[in-house]
mmCIF file with all atom_site columns, C-alpha atoms in Angstrom:
data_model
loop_
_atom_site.group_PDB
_atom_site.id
_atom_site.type_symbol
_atom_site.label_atom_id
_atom_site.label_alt_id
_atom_site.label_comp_id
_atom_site.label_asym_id
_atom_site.label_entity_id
_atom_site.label_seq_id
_atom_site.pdbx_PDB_ins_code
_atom_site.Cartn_x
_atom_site.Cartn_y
_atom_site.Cartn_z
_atom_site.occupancy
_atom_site.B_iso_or_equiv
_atom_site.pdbx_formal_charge
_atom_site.auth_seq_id
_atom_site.auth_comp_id
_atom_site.auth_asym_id
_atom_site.auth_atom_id
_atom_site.pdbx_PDB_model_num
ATOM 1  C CA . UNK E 1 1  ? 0.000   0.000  0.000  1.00 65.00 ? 1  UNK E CA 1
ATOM 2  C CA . UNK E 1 2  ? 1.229   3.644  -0.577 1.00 88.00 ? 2  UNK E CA 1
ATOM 3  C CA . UNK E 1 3  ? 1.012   5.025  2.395  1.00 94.00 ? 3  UNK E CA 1
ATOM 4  C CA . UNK E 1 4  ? 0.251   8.507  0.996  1.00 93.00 ? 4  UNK E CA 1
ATOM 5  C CA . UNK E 1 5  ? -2.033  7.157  -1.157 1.00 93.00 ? 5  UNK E CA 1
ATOM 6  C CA . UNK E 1 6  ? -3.771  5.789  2.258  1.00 94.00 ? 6  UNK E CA 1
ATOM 7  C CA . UNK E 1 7  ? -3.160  9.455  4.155  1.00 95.00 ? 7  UNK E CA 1
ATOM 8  C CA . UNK E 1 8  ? -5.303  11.114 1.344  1.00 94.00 ? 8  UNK E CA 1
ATOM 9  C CA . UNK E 1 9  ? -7.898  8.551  1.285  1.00 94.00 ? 9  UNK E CA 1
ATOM 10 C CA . UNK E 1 10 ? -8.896  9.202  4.672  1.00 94.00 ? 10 UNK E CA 1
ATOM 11 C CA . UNK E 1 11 ? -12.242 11.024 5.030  1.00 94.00 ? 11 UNK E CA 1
ATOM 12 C CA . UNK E 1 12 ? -11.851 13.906 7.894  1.00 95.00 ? 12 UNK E CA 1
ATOM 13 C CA . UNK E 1 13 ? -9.371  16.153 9.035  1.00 96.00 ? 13 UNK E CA 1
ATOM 14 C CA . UNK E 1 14 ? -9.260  14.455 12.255 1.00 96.00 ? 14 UNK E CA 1
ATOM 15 C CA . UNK E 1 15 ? -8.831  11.120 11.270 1.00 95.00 ? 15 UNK E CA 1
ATOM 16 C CA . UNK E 1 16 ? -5.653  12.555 9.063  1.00 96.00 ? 16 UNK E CA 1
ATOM 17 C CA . UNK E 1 17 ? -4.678  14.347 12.291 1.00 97.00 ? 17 UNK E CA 1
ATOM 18 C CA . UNK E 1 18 ? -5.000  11.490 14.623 1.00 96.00 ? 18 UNK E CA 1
ATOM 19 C CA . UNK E 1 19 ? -2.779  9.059  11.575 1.00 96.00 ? 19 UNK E CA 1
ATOM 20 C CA . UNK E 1 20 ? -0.054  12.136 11.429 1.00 97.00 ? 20 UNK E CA 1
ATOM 21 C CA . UNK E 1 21 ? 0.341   12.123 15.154 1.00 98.00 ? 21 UNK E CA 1
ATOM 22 C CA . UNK E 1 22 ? 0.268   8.203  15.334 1.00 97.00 ? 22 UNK E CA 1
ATOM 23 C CA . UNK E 1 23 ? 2.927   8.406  13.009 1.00 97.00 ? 23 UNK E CA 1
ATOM 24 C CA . UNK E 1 24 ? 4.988   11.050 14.833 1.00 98.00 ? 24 UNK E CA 1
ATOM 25 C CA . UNK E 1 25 ? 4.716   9.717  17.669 1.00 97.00 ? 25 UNK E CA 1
ATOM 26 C CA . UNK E 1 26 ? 5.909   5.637  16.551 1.00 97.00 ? 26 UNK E CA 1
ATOM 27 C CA . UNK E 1 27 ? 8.619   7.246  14.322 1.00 97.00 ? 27 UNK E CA 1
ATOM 28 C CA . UNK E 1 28 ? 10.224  9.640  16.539 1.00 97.00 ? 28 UNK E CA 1
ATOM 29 C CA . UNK E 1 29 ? 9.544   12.153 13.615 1.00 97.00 ? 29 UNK E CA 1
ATOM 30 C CA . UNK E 1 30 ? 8.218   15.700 13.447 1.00 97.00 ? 30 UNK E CA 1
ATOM 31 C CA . UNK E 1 31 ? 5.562   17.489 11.630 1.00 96.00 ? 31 UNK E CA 1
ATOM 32 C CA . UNK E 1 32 ? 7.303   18.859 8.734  1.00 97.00 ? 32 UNK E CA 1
ATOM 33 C CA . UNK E 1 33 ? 9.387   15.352 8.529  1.00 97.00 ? 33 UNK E CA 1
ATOM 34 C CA . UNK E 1 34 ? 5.797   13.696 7.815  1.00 97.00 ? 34 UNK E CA 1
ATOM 35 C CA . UNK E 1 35 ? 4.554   15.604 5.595  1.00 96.00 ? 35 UNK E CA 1
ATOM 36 C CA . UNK E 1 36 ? 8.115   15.806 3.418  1.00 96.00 ? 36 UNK E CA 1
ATOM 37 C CA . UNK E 1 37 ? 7.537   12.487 3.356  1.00 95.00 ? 37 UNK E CA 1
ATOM 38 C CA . UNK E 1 38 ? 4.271   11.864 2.178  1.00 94.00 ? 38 UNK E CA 1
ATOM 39 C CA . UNK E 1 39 ? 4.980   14.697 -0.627 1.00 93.00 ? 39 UNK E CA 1
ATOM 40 C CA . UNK E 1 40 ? 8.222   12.564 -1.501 1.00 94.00 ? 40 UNK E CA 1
ATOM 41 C CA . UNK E 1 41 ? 6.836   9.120  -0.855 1.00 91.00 ? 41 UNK E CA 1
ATOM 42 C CA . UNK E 1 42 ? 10.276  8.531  0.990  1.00 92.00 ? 42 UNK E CA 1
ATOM 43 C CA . UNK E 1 43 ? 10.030  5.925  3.755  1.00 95.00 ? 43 UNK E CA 1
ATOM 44 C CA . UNK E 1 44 ? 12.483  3.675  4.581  1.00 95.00 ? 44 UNK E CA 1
ATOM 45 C CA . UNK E 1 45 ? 11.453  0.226  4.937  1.00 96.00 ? 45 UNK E CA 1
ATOM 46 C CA . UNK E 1 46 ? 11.326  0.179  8.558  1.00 96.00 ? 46 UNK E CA 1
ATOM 47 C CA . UNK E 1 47 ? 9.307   3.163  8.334  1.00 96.00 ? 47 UNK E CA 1
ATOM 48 C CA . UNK E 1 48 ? 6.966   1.400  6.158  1.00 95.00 ? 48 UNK E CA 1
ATOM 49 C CA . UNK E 1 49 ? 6.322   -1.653 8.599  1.00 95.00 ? 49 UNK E CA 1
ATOM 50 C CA . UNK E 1 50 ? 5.986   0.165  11.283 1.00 96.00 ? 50 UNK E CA 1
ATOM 51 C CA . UNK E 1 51 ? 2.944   2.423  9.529  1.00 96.00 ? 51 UNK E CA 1
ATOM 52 C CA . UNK E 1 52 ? 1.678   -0.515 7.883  1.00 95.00 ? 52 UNK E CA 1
ATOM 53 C CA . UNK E 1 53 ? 0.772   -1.685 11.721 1.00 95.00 ? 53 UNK E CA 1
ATOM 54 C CA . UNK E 1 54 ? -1.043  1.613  12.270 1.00 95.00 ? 54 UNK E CA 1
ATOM 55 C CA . UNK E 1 55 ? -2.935  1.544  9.366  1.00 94.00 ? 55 UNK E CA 1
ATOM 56 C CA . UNK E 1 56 ? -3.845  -2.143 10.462 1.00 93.00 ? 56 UNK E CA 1
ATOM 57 C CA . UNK E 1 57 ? -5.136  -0.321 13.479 1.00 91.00 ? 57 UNK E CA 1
ATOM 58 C CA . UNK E 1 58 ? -6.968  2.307  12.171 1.00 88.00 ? 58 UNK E CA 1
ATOM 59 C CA . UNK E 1 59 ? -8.794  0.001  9.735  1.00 87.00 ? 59 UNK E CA 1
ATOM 60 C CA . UNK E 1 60 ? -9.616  -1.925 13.273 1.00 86.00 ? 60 UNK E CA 1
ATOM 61 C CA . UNK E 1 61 ? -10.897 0.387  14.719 1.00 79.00 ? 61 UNK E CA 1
ATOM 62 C CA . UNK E 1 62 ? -13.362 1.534  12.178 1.00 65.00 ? 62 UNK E CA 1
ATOM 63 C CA . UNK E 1 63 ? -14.672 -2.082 12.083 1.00 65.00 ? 63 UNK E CA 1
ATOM 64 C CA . UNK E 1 64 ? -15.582 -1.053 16.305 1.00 55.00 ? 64 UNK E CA 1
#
């Protein structure tokens, strides 16, 4: 999956929000770090894992 792809493909502001600060957070990255990286499509496979996990959870937790 591309995970910006995924990013825009959420519906609300606040769902993007609460996946940006997920990310953040998991990553040990800042703001402007995300969103160079969604622009660039530059993760590092680590990177990648580690948000395919929290998109596993997201999807979870829409299923709720």
């Amino acid at each position: 999956m591309i995970i910006s792809d995924y990013y825009q493909s959420l519906p609300t502001k606040e769902q993007k929000r609460d996946f940006r600060n997920k990310v953040c957070e998991r990553l040990g990255i800042t703001y402007p770090t995300f969103y160079h990286k969604i622009r660039r499509r530059f993760w590092r496979k680590a990177e990648e894992t580690i948000i395919e996990s929290i998109i596993e959870e997201f999807n979870n937790a829409g299923e709720d």
